[in-house]
Coordinates of C-alpha atoms and ligand atoms in Angstrom, one line a residue:
X1 CA -14.4 7.4 -43.6
X2 CA -16.6 8.6 -46.9
X3 CA -17.0 12.1 -47.4
X4 CA -20.0 13.1 -49.9
X5 CA -20.1 16.0 -51.9
X6 CA -24.3 17.1 -51.9
X7 CA -25.6 19.0 -54.5
X8 CA -27.7 21.7 -53.0
X9 CA -29.3 25.9 -54.5
X10 CA -28.2 29.0 -52.4
X11 CA -31.1 30.8 -49.5
X12 CA -31.7 34.2 -51.0
X13 CA -32.0 35.1 -46.8
X14 CA -28.4 33.8 -45.4
X15 CA -27.2 37.4 -44.7
X16 CA -25.5 37.5 -41.2
X17 CA -27.2 41.2 -39.5
X18 CA -25.5 43.1 -36.5
X19 CA -24.2 39.2 -34.8
X20 CA -24.3 36.4 -37.8
X21 CA -27.6 34.5 -39.3
X22 CA -30.1 34.4 -37.5
X23 CA -33.7 33.1 -37.5
X24 CA -36.1 30.6 -36.3
X25 CA -35.2 26.3 -35.7
X26 CA -38.1 25.9 -38.4
X27 CA -36.2 27.7 -41.0
X28 CA -32.4 26.3 -39.9
X29 CA -33.8 23.0 -39.9
X30 CA -34.7 23.3 -43.2
X31 CA -32.3 20.5 -45.7
X32 CA -29.8 22.1 -45.9
X33 CA -29.9 25.2 -44.6
X34 CA -27.4 24.7 -42.3
X35 CA -25.0 23.2 -44.4
X36 CA -25.4 26.0 -47.0
X37 CA -24.4 28.3 -44.7
X38 CA -21.3 26.2 -42.9
X39 CA -19.9 25.4 -46.5
X40 CA -20.3 29.0 -47.1
X41 CA -18.1 30.2 -44.2
X42 CA -16.0 27.4 -44.9
X43 CA -15.4 28.3 -47.8
X44 CA -15.0 31.9 -47.4
X45 CA -12.3 31.4 -44.6
X46 CA -10.2 28.7 -46.7
X47 CA -8.2 27.1 -43.6
X48 CA -6.0 25.1 -44.4
X49 CA -5.7 21.9 -43.9
X50 CA -4.2 20.7 -40.3
X51 CA -6.5 23.5 -38.5
X52 CA -8.0 24.0 -35.6
X53 CA -11.6 25.2 -35.0
X54 CA -13.2 26.1 -31.7
X55 CA -17.0 25.4 -31.6
X56 CA -19.8 26.0 -29.5
X57 CA -23.6 26.7 -29.3
X58 CA -25.2 28.5 -26.0
X59 CA -27.3 24.8 -25.3
X60 CA -30.7 25.5 -27.4
X61 CA -32.8 23.7 -29.0
X62 CA -31.5 22.3 -32.1
X63 CA -27.7 22.8 -30.5
X64 CA -27.0 19.1 -30.8
X65 CA -28.0 18.6 -34.1
X66 CA -26.1 21.3 -35.8
X67 CA -22.9 21.2 -33.3
X68 CA -22.1 17.1 -35.5
X69 CA -23.8 18.5 -38.5
X70 CA -20.4 20.7 -38.1
X71 CA -18.2 18.1 -36.7
X72 CA -19.1 16.4 -39.4
X73 CA -18.2 19.0 -42.6
X74 CA -15.5 21.1 -40.4
X75 CA -14.3 16.7 -41.4
X76 CA -15.3 16.4 -44.8
X77 CA -13.5 21.0 -45.4
X78 CA -9.9 19.4 -44.6
X79 CA -9.6 20.8 -40.3
X80 CA -7.1 19.0 -38.1
X81 CA -9.0 19.0 -35.2
X82 CA -12.3 20.6 -33.5
X83 CA -12.4 22.0 -30.1
X84 CA -15.5 21.9 -28.4
X85 CA -17.4 22.5 -25.5
X86 CA -18.7 20.2 -23.4
X87 CA -22.5 19.5 -24.4
X88 CA -21.8 21.1 -27.1
X89 CA -22.3 24.1 -24.1
X90 CA -19.2 26.9 -24.5
X91 CA -21.3 30.5 -23.3
X92 CA -20.1 33.2 -26.0
X93 CA -16.9 34.6 -23.9
X94 CA -15.6 31.4 -23.1
X95 CA -15.5 30.4 -26.4
X96 CA -13.8 33.6 -27.5
X97 CA -11.5 32.6 -24.9
X98 CA -10.9 29.3 -26.3
X99 CA -10.3 30.6 -29.0
X100 CA -7.6 33.0 -28.3
X101 CA -5.8 30.4 -25.6
X102 CA -5.7 28.1 -27.8
X103 CA -4.6 29.9 -30.8
X104 CA -6.7 28.4 -33.2
X105 CA -7.0 29.0 -36.8
X106 CA -11.2 30.7 -35.8
X107 CA -14.1 29.5 -34.5
X108 CA -18.3 28.6 -34.9
X109 CA -20.6 29.8 -32.3
X110 CA -24.4 28.7 -32.4
X111 CA -26.5 31.5 -30.8
X112 CA -29.7 33.3 -31.5
X113 CA -28.5 35.3 -27.6
X114 CA -31.1 37.3 -25.8
X115 CA -33.7 35.7 -28.4
X116 CA -36.6 33.5 -27.0
X117 CA -35.9 29.3 -27.7
X118 CA -37.1 25.7 -28.3
X119 CA -38.9 24.0 -31.3
X120 CA -41.0 27.6 -31.8
X121 CA -37.5 30.2 -30.9
X122 CA -34.8 31.3 -32.7
X123 CA -31.2 30.4 -33.3
X124 CA -28.2 31.8 -35.0
X125 CA -24.9 31.2 -35.8
X126 CA -21.4 33.6 -36.6
X127 CA -18.0 32.8 -37.7
X128 CA -15.0 33.9 -35.3
X129 CA -11.4 34.9 -36.3
X130 CA -8.6 33.7 -34.9
X131 CA -8.4 37.3 -33.0
X132 CA -11.3 35.6 -30.9
X133 CA -14.0 37.9 -32.4
X134 CA -17.2 38.7 -34.8
X135 CA -15.9 38.3 -38.8
X136 CA -15.7 41.5 -38.9
X137 CA -18.2 43.2 -42.1
X138 CA -15.6 42.0 -44.9
X139 CA -15.8 38.9 -44.4
X140 CA -19.9 38.1 -44.1
X141 CA -20.2 39.6 -46.7
X142 CA -18.0 37.4 -48.5
X143 CA -19.9 34.4 -46.5
X144 CA -23.3 35.2 -47.8
X145 CA -21.9 36.1 -51.3
X146 CA -20.9 32.7 -52.0
X147 CA -23.8 31.5 -50.1
X148 CA -25.6 33.3 -52.2
X149 CA -23.7 31.0 -55.1
X150 CA -22.9 28.3 -53.6
X151 CA -23.7 24.5 -55.6
X152 CA -22.3 21.9 -52.8
X153 CA -21.8 21.1 -49.7
X154 CA -19.0 18.6 -47.8
X155 CA -19.7 16.7 -45.8
X156 CA -18.4 13.5 -44.0
X157 CA -20.7 10.2 -43.5
X158 CA -20.0 9.2 -39.9
X159 CA -21.7 8.3 -36.9
X160 CA -22.5 11.2 -34.8
X161 CA -19.8 12.0 -31.8
X162 CA -20.4 11.7 -27.9
X163 CA -20.0 14.7 -27.1
X164 CA -20.2 14.3 -23.1
X165 CA -17.3 12.8 -21.5
X166 CA -14.3 15.1 -21.9
X167 CA -11.3 13.9 -23.7
X168 CA -10.3 12.9 -27.4
X169 CA -11.7 10.9 -30.3
X170 CA -11.8 10.2 -33.5
X171 CA -13.7 11.7 -36.8
X172 CA -11.9 10.0 -39.5
X173 CA -8.4 12.4 -40.1
X174 CA -10.0 15.1 -37.7
X175 CA -9.5 14.5 -33.6
X176 CA -12.9 16.3 -31.4
X177 CA -11.7 17.1 -28.4
X178 CA -14.2 18.1 -26.1
X179 CA -12.7 19.9 -23.6
X180 CA -14.6 22.4 -19.5
X181 CA -16.9 25.1 -20.7
X182 CA -15.8 26.2 -17.8
X183 CA -12.2 26.0 -16.5
X184 CA -10.0 27.8 -19.2
X185 CA -12.2 31.1 -18.2
X186 CA -13.2 30.8 -14.5
X187 CA -8.8 31.0 -15.0
X188 CA -9.1 33.6 -17.0
X189 CA -11.4 35.8 -14.4
X190 CA -9.0 34.7 -11.4
X191 CA -6.3 36.7 -13.5
X192 CA -8.2 39.3 -14.2
X193 CA -9.5 40.3 -11.2
X194 CA -8.8 40.3 -6.6
X195 CA -10.8 37.7 -6.0
X196 CA -9.6 37.5 -2.2
X197 CA -11.5 41.3 -1.8
X198 CA -14.4 39.6 -4.1
X199 CA -14.2 36.3 -1.4
X200 CA -14.0 38.7 1.4
X201 CA -16.2 40.6 1.2
X202 CA -19.2 38.2 -0.1
X203 CA -18.4 36.8 3.8
X204 CA -18.5 39.5 5.1
X205 CA -22.5 39.4 4.6
X206 CA -23.0 41.2 1.4
X207 CA -25.5 39.2 -0.4
X208 CA -25.4 38.9 -3.9
X209 CA -28.2 37.1 -6.4
X210 CA -27.3 36.6 -10.3
X211 CA -30.7 35.2 -12.5
X212 CA -28.7 32.7 -15.5
X213 CA -32.3 32.8 -16.7
X214 CA -31.6 29.3 -17.8
X215 CA -29.3 30.0 -20.2
X216 CA -25.5 29.1 -20.5
X217 CA -24.1 31.0 -18.0
X218 CA -25.7 28.7 -14.8
X219 CA -22.4 26.9 -14.3
X220 CA -19.8 29.0 -14.9
X221 CA -22.1 31.1 -12.0
X222 CA -21.8 28.4 -10.5
X223 CA -18.2 27.9 -10.3
X224 CA -17.5 31.2 -10.2
X225 CA -19.1 32.4 -6.9
X226 CA -20.1 29.9 -5.2
X227 CA -17.3 27.5 -5.8
X228 CA -14.6 30.3 -5.8
X229 CA -15.5 32.7 -5.1
X230 CA -17.6 31.8 -1.6
X231 CA -21.1 33.0 -1.8
X232 CA -24.5 30.6 -0.7
X233 CA -25.4 28.1 -3.5
X234 CA -28.7 29.7 -3.8
X235 CA -26.8 32.9 -4.5
X236 CA -27.1 32.0 -8.6
X237 CA -31.1 31.2 -9.6
X238 CA -31.9 29.7 -12.8
X239 CA -28.6 27.8 -12.9
X240 CA -29.7 25.1 -15.1
X241 CA -29.4 25.5 -18.3
X242 CA -32.3 24.7 -20.8
X243 CA -32.8 24.1 -24.5
X244 CA -35.6 26.2 -24.1
X245 CA -34.6 28.5 -21.3
X246 CA -37.4 27.2 -19.5
X247 CA -40.4 28.9 -22.0
X248 CA -38.4 33.1 -20.4
X249 CA -36.8 35.1 -22.7
X250 CA -33.2 35.1 -21.7
X251 CA -32.3 39.1 -22.0
X252 CA -31.0 40.4 -19.2
X253 CA -33.9 43.8 -19.1
X254 CA -36.3 45.6 -16.8
X255 CA -38.8 43.4 -18.6
X256 CA -37.4 40.0 -18.9
X257 CA -35.6 39.9 -16.5
X258 CA -38.4 40.2 -14.1
X259 CA -37.8 37.3 -11.2
X260 CA -34.6 39.2 -10.4
X261 CA -35.7 42.5 -10.5
X262 CA -38.6 41.8 -8.4
X263 CA -36.5 40.7 -5.4
X264 CA -34.3 43.5 -5.5
X265 CA -37.1 45.8 -5.5
X266 CA -38.6 44.0 -2.7
X267 CA -38.1 43.6 1.2
X268 CA -35.2 42.6 2.6
X269 CA -33.5 43.0 -0.9
X270 CA -29.5 41.8 -1.6
X271 CA -27.1 44.4 -1.8
X272 CA -26.4 43.1 -6.0
X273 CA -28.1 41.7 -8.4
X274 CA -27.3 40.9 -11.6
X275 CA -28.5 38.4 -15.0
X276 CA -26.8 37.2 -17.9
X277 CA -28.0 36.6 -21.7
X278 CA -29.1 33.5 -23.9
X279 CA -25.2 33.7 -24.9
X280 CA -23.3 34.6 -21.6
X281 CA -21.9 37.9 -23.2
X282 CA -24.6 40.3 -22.3
X283 CA -25.7 41.8 -17.8
X284 CA -27.5 43.4 -15.8
X285 CA -26.5 45.2 -13.5
X286 CA -29.1 46.1 -10.2
X287 CA -28.1 47.3 -6.5
X288 CA -31.6 48.0 -4.1
X289 CA -34.1 50.1 -5.1
X290 CA -31.8 50.6 -8.8
X291 CA -30.9 49.5 -11.0
X292 CA -27.6 50.7 -14.1
X293 CA -28.1 52.1 -17.4
X294 CA -25.3 49.9 -19.3
X295 CA -24.2 53.5 -20.3
X296 CA -23.6 54.0 -17.1
X297 CA -22.0 50.7 -16.2
X298 CA -19.4 51.3 -18.6
X299 CA -18.5 54.3 -17.6
X300 CA -18.4 53.5 -13.7
X301 CA -15.9 50.2 -14.6
X302 CA -13.9 53.0 -17.2
X303 CA -13.7 55.6 -14.0
X304 CA -13.3 53.1 -10.9
X305 CA -10.5 50.7 -13.5
X306 CA -7.6 51.6 -12.0
X307 CA -9.3 49.9 -8.8
X308 CA -8.9 46.3 -10.5
X309 CA -6.0 44.5 -11.3
X310 CA -6.5 43.4 -14.7
X311 CA -6.9 46.9 -15.0
X312 CA -4.3 49.2 -13.0
X313 CA -2.2 49.9 -15.8
X314 CA -4.4 52.1 -17.7
X315 CA -6.7 51.7 -19.9
X316 CA -4.9 52.8 -24.0
X317 CA -8.8 54.5 -24.8
X318 CA -13.4 53.1 -24.6
X319 CA -15.5 52.3 -27.4
X320 CA -19.1 52.4 -27.4
X321 CA -21.2 52.0 -29.6
X322 CA -23.1 55.3 -31.3
X323 CA -26.3 54.6 -29.2
X324 CA -24.4 54.5 -25.7
X325 CA -24.6 57.5 -24.1
X326 CA -21.9 59.4 -24.2
X327 CA -20.9 58.8 -19.9
X328 CA -18.4 57.6 -21.2
X329 CA -16.4 60.1 -22.9
X330 CA -16.7 61.7 -19.9
X331 CA -14.8 59.8 -18.5
X332 CA -12.3 58.8 -21.3
X333 CA -12.1 63.3 -21.3
X334 CA -11.2 63.1 -17.1
X335 CA -8.6 60.0 -18.2
X336 CA -7.4 61.8 -21.2
X337 CA -8.0 58.7 -23.6
X338 CA -9.6 58.4 -26.9
X339 CA -13.2 57.8 -27.2
X340 CA -14.4 56.0 -30.7
X341 CA -17.4 56.2 -31.6
X342 CA -19.1 53.1 -33.4
X343 CA -21.8 51.7 -34.9
X344 CA -23.8 48.8 -33.3
X345 CA -22.0 45.2 -33.0
X346 CA -19.8 44.0 -31.0
X347 CA -17.7 43.1 -34.7
X348 CA -16.7 46.8 -35.0
X349 CA -14.1 47.0 -31.2
X350 CA -12.3 44.2 -32.4
X351 CA -9.6 46.4 -34.9
X352 CA -9.8 48.4 -32.8
X353 CA -8.1 46.1 -29.3
X354 CA -6.2 44.3 -31.7
X355 CA -4.8 47.7 -33.0
X356 CA -4.3 47.9 -29.0
X357 CA -6.3 51.8 -28.9
X358 CA -8.5 50.5 -26.8
X359 CA -8.7 48.6 -23.9
X360 CA -12.1 49.4 -22.5
X361 CA -15.6 48.5 -25.0
X362 CA -20.1 49.2 -24.2
X363 CA -23.0 48.7 -26.2
X364 CA -26.2 50.5 -24.8
X365 CA -27.6 47.1 -25.5
X366 CA -26.0 45.4 -22.2
X367 CA -22.9 44.4 -23.4
X368 CA -19.7 45.6 -21.5
X369 CA -15.5 44.0 -22.4
X370 CA -12.3 44.6 -22.8
X371 CA -9.8 43.6 -24.9
X372 CA -8.5 40.0 -22.5
X373 CA -11.1 38.7 -25.2
X374 CA -13.1 40.2 -28.5
X375 CA -16.5 39.8 -27.4
X376 CA -18.3 40.6 -25.0
X377 CA -19.1 39.1 -22.1
X378 CA -21.5 39.5 -19.2
X379 CA -20.2 37.7 -15.8
X380 CA -16.2 39.3 -16.5
X381 CA -18.9 42.3 -15.8
X382 CA -20.5 41.2 -12.9
X383 CA -17.0 40.6 -11.1
X384 CA -15.2 44.3 -12.1
X385 CA -18.7 45.9 -9.8
X386 CA -18.2 42.8 -7.8
X387 CA -14.0 43.7 -7.1
X388 CA -15.5 47.5 -7.4
X389 CA -17.7 47.7 -4.4
X390 CA -14.4 44.8 -3.1
X391 CA -12.5 47.7 -3.1
X392 CA -14.4 50.7 -1.6
X393 CA -17.4 49.7 0.2
X394 CA -18.8 53.0 1.5
X395 CA -21.6 52.7 3.3
X396 CA -24.2 55.2 2.4
X397 CA -23.5 56.7 5.6
X398 CA -20.1 57.7 4.6
X399 CA -21.2 59.3 1.6
X400 CA -23.3 61.5 2.4
X401 CA -20.8 63.0 5.0
X402 CA -18.8 63.4 2.3
X403 CA -20.9 64.7 -0.4
X404 CA -22.6 67.6 2.4
X405 CA -18.5 68.4 3.6
X406 CA -17.9 68.7 -0.3
X407 CA -21.4 70.7 -0.3
X408 CA -22.7 68.6 -3.2
X409 CA -25.4 68.5 -1.5
X410 CA -27.0 65.5 -2.8
X411 CA -28.5 63.7 -0.2
X412 CA -29.0 65.3 2.5
X413 CA -30.4 68.4 0.3
X414 CA -32.3 66.0 -1.9
X415 CA -34.0 63.2 -0.7
X416 CA -34.5 59.8 -2.7
X417 CA -37.6 59.2 -4.0
X418 CA -39.4 56.8 -1.4
X419 CA -39.2 53.7 -4.4
X420 CA -35.4 54.8 -3.8
X421 CA -36.0 54.2 0.1
X422 CA -32.4 55.4 2.4
X423 CA -32.3 53.8 5.5
X424 CA -29.4 54.3 7.5
X425 CA -28.7 50.9 8.3
X426 CA -29.2 49.4 4.6
X427 CA -26.6 49.4 2.5
X428 CA -26.7 50.5 -0.9
X429 CA -23.5 50.8 -2.5
X430 CA -24.3 50.5 -5.8
X431 CA -26.4 52.9 -6.0
X432 CA -23.8 55.3 -4.3
X433 CA -21.2 54.4 -7.0
X434 CA -23.6 55.7 -9.5
X435 CA -24.8 58.8 -7.8
X436 CA -21.1 59.5 -6.5
X437 CA -20.5 59.3 -10.7
X438 CA -23.2 61.1 -11.5
X439 CA -21.7 64.2 -8.7
X440 CA -18.8 63.7 -10.4
X441 CA -19.7 64.2 -14.8
X442 CA -22.9 65.3 -14.2
X443 CA -25.4 62.3 -15.1
X444 CA -26.6 62.1 -18.7
X445 CA -29.4 60.2 -18.8
X446 CA -30.5 58.4 -21.0
X447 CA -33.5 55.4 -21.8
X448 CA -33.6 52.9 -24.6
X449 CA -37.5 52.3 -26.3
X450 CA -37.8 49.0 -28.1
X451 CA -41.1 48.5 -30.8
X452 CA -40.9 45.0 -31.4
X453 CA -42.3 42.8 -33.9
X454 CA -43.4 45.3 -36.8
X455 CA -44.3 45.2 -39.8
X456 CA -41.8 46.0 -42.0
X457 CA -42.9 48.1 -44.3
X458 CA -44.4 50.2 -41.3
X459 CA -40.4 50.5 -40.1
X460 CA -39.2 51.2 -43.5
X461 CA -41.8 53.5 -43.3
X462 CA -40.5 55.4 -39.5
X463 CA -37.6 55.8 -40.9
X464 CA -37.9 57.4 -44.8
X465 CA -40.4 59.5 -43.1
X466 CA -37.6 61.6 -40.8
X467 CA -34.7 61.2 -43.6
X468 CA -37.1 63.1 -46.0
X469 CA -37.2 66.4 -43.1
X470 CA -33.7 66.1 -42.2
X471 CA -33.5 69.8 -44.7
X472 CA -36.4 70.9 -42.8
X473 CA -35.3 69.2 -38.8
X474 CA -32.4 70.6 -39.0
X475 CA -30.9 74.7 -39.4
X476 CA -29.6 75.5 -43.3
X477 CA -26.8 78.7 -41.4
X478 CA -27.1 79.7 -45.4
X479 CA -30.7 80.6 -45.6
X480 CA -29.9 82.3 -41.6
X481 CA -31.8 79.6 -40.8
X482 CA -32.0 77.8 -37.0
X483 CA -32.5 74.2 -36.8
X484 CA -36.7 74.1 -36.0
X485 CA -37.9 74.5 -32.4
X486 CA -39.2 71.7 -30.5
X487 CA -40.3 73.7 -26.7
X488 CA -37.4 75.0 -24.8
X489 CA -35.3 72.0 -27.6
X490 CA -34.1 73.6 -31.2
X491 CA -31.8 70.9 -33.6
X492 CA -28.8 71.2 -34.1
X493 CA -28.4 69.4 -36.8
X494 CA -28.9 65.0 -38.2
X495 CA -27.6 62.5 -40.0
X496 CA -27.5 58.9 -40.5
X497 CA -23.8 57.8 -38.9
X498 CA -21.5 57.2 -40.3
X499 CA -18.5 55.2 -39.3
X500 CA -14.6 54.7 -41.1
X501 CA -12.7 51.5 -39.7
X502 CA -9.7 54.2 -38.3
X503 CA -7.5 51.1 -38.6
X504 CA -8.0 49.6 -41.8
X505 CA -10.4 52.2 -43.6
X506 CA -13.2 49.9 -43.8
X507 CA -16.7 52.9 -43.6
X508 CA -19.8 51.3 -43.2
X509 CA -23.6 53.7 -43.3
X510 CA -27.0 53.8 -42.8
X511 CA -26.1 52.9 -38.9
X512 CA -29.1 54.7 -37.6
X513 CA -30.3 58.3 -37.6
X514 CA -29.2 60.5 -35.3
X515 CA -31.4 64.0 -34.1
X516 CA -29.2 66.1 -32.7
X517 CA -30.1 69.3 -30.5
X518 CA -28.9 72.7 -29.5
X519 CA -28.0 71.4 -25.5
X520 CA -25.8 68.1 -27.0
X521 CA -29.2 66.1 -26.2
X522 CA -30.3 63.9 -29.2
X523 CA -32.4 60.6 -30.2
X524 CA -31.5 57.8 -32.1
X525 CA -33.7 55.9 -34.6
X526 CA -32.4 52.3 -35.3
X527 CA -34.1 49.1 -36.8
X528 CA -32.1 46.2 -34.8
X529 CA -30.0 43.3 -37.3
X530 CA -30.8 40.3 -34.7
X531 CA -34.5 39.8 -34.4
X532 CA -35.7 37.2 -36.4
X533 CA -39.7 37.8 -36.9
X534 CA -41.1 41.8 -38.4
X535 CA -39.1 44.7 -37.0
X536 CA -37.9 46.2 -34.2
X537 CA -37.7 50.0 -34.0
X538 CA -35.1 51.4 -31.9
X539 CA -35.7 55.5 -29.8
X540 CA -32.7 56.2 -27.8
X541 CA -33.0 58.6 -25.5
X542 CA -30.8 61.4 -24.5
X543 CA -29.7 64.4 -22.2
X544 CA -27.5 65.1 -19.8
X545 CA -27.9 66.7 -16.3
X546 CA -25.0 68.3 -14.4
X547 CA -27.3 69.5 -12.0
X548 CA -27.6 67.1 -8.8
X549 CA -30.5 68.8 -8.0
X550 CA -32.9 66.9 -10.6
X551 CA -30.1 63.5 -10.6
X552 CA -33.5 61.7 -8.4
X553 CA -36.0 62.6 -11.0
X554 CA -36.8 59.3 -13.3
X555 CA -34.8 58.7 -16.5
X556 CA -39.2 58.5 -18.5
X557 CA -39.7 61.8 -16.5
X558 CA -36.8 63.9 -17.3
X559 CA -36.8 63.2 -21.2
X560 CA -40.2 63.1 -21.6
X561 CA -40.1 66.1 -24.0
X562 CA -37.8 63.9 -26.2
X563 CA -40.2 61.6 -25.4
X564 CA -43.4 63.3 -26.9
X565 CA -40.9 64.7 -30.4
X566 CA -38.9 61.6 -31.6
X567 CA -42.8 60.2 -31.7
X568 CA -43.9 63.6 -33.4
X569 CA -41.0 63.6 -35.8
X570 CA -41.4 60.3 -36.6
X571 CA -45.2 59.5 -37.0
X572 CA -45.1 56.4 -35.4
X573 CA -47.8 55.3 -33.6
X574 CA -50.2 56.7 -36.7
X575 CA -47.6 54.1 -39.3
X576 CA -47.5 51.4 -36.7
X577 CA -50.8 51.9 -34.9
X578 CA -47.9 51.4 -31.5
X579 CA -49.5 53.0 -28.9
X580 CA -46.6 52.9 -26.6
X581 CA -42.5 50.4 -27.0
X582 CA -42.8 46.7 -25.8
X583 CA -39.4 47.4 -23.9
X584 CA -37.9 50.6 -22.0
X585 CA -34.5 50.3 -20.7
Ligands
G16_601 C1 -25.6 41.7 -30.9 C2 -24.4 42.8 -30.2 C3 -24.7 43.5 -30.0 C4 -25.9 44.9 -30.5 C5 -27.2 44.0 -30.3 C6 -27.5 44.3 -30.2 O1 -25.8 41.8 -29.1 O2 -23.6 41.3 -30.4 O3 -23.2 45.0 -30.5 O4 -25.7 45.5 -29.9 O5 -26.4 42.7 -31.1 O6 -28.2 44.2 -31.5 P1 -29.9 45.1 -32.7 O7 -29.5 46.2 -32.2 O8 -28.8 45.4 -33.9 O9 -31.1 44.8 -31.8 P2 -26.2 39.7 -29.2 O10 -25.9 39.8 -27.2 O11 -27.9 39.8 -29.3 O12 -24.8 39.3 -29.2

């Protein structure tokens, strides 16, 4: 096998964001663009000769070509074996699972996650270390630095490798092992959850619908829900992975997963709905006519973990990203276990899990997971919910009786609004679990408003304006001055979130502007690190409502005052010309 050294010059825009390098497909198609970044990874990690690498992607447009280039570069850079998913496909959680199971040196995952695909869509690449998790910042920074000084890359002159049949082949001195993308992952799920109980739930008339959004999870969902758990075949929709996700936006939220949302809010809705994203690490959970916020979902999984075989032994601790609501903090306090607050980005959970400090992690951005792997895991979250539902299936009548008996008066004295219709012959298990959770812990009312694709200057202007207002907004005890007052809400403090990793002491600054109020409410402003077009400004809004009689309120209604404060202090409308958010979750 001939190895070619190809002369190149740096691209200056290869700085990884929240989760690897994400760019338009056209950017990746520029001559040397992908190769430069891959060589920068290899130069940075300096894997010993003969090391084993995992390789796979979410199957989006350019996945196959990129896999062939990376295989040839891996061979030229001295790797001994690459485990690659059949057809070049591995979901992100499956890649993490395979890295850990086969103790490989690391892995390369090709995905732009929830971003649209196709020739005009996005592509992405990231490196995961031997623990199965996204490389921490010190490695991504080093990869970026390498990309800025690169002068050449190494690539084998060899024909493309056949990737559509399982088995081994040779690429020079390197073995390419094409593995089943689903097997190892499905086996891991069976080891964590009570499949017999879930099978019984599904055979007892409990109807589920999973929307794979034409992304990577279709084959995983079919194998697990249909083949192994006995759900009817039509329980999994949009199950065929497509290079352009069928023209859709594979982001499991109320806006983009509209087909599922319409079904779950329609007549004759299934009992449970869920969706996953492009690479299978995100999840959205729905009940009949009911949306579970990701922050609540994390809290509920934590509170019910003792009901699930893989977590029966208890949780070491919990971690959530800073913008995620504090609902899970209340559960951690009740369980008397630590709760860590990290910056946005799954990579910040890795050290905590490796050090045994946390078992469950979650983010408001539809990500939940545990120490079974080192990525968030969409299907894992769905199975966790189904396991809880199976073990403690609770028809609403039973719950209403319990609440009346305890004096909580939830369903009886405060009927739900019409849209949430409380029909006694209809199973509302998901909603019942959430409402029971709120009755016990209080409700962290939460919403995120995204302003997508705004000019970077305008977005930076909003963030700067907020920074500039810190002194004026927050209390100054030295001057005997309280914080700014907005109606009944008074500002306590403002800051730009900074995190010191308790394991390795590394510091990450500038992770989001927080406006914290005296009553515990807060507004957080952050610029997304995963977009490829202009800037996406996220506003996270949260207040705490202990009063059960107000738990039925719609989040937007309950947060109306905070929303108007956010718009006022950020001057967002004036600076961006946007009247309303692109997406509300
Ligand atoms: C990635 C990260 C997550 C993060 C999310 C949103 O998810 O892995 O940790 O919460 O992006 O980040 P941002 O708010 O910066 O856009 P994914 O699913 O895109 O890989």
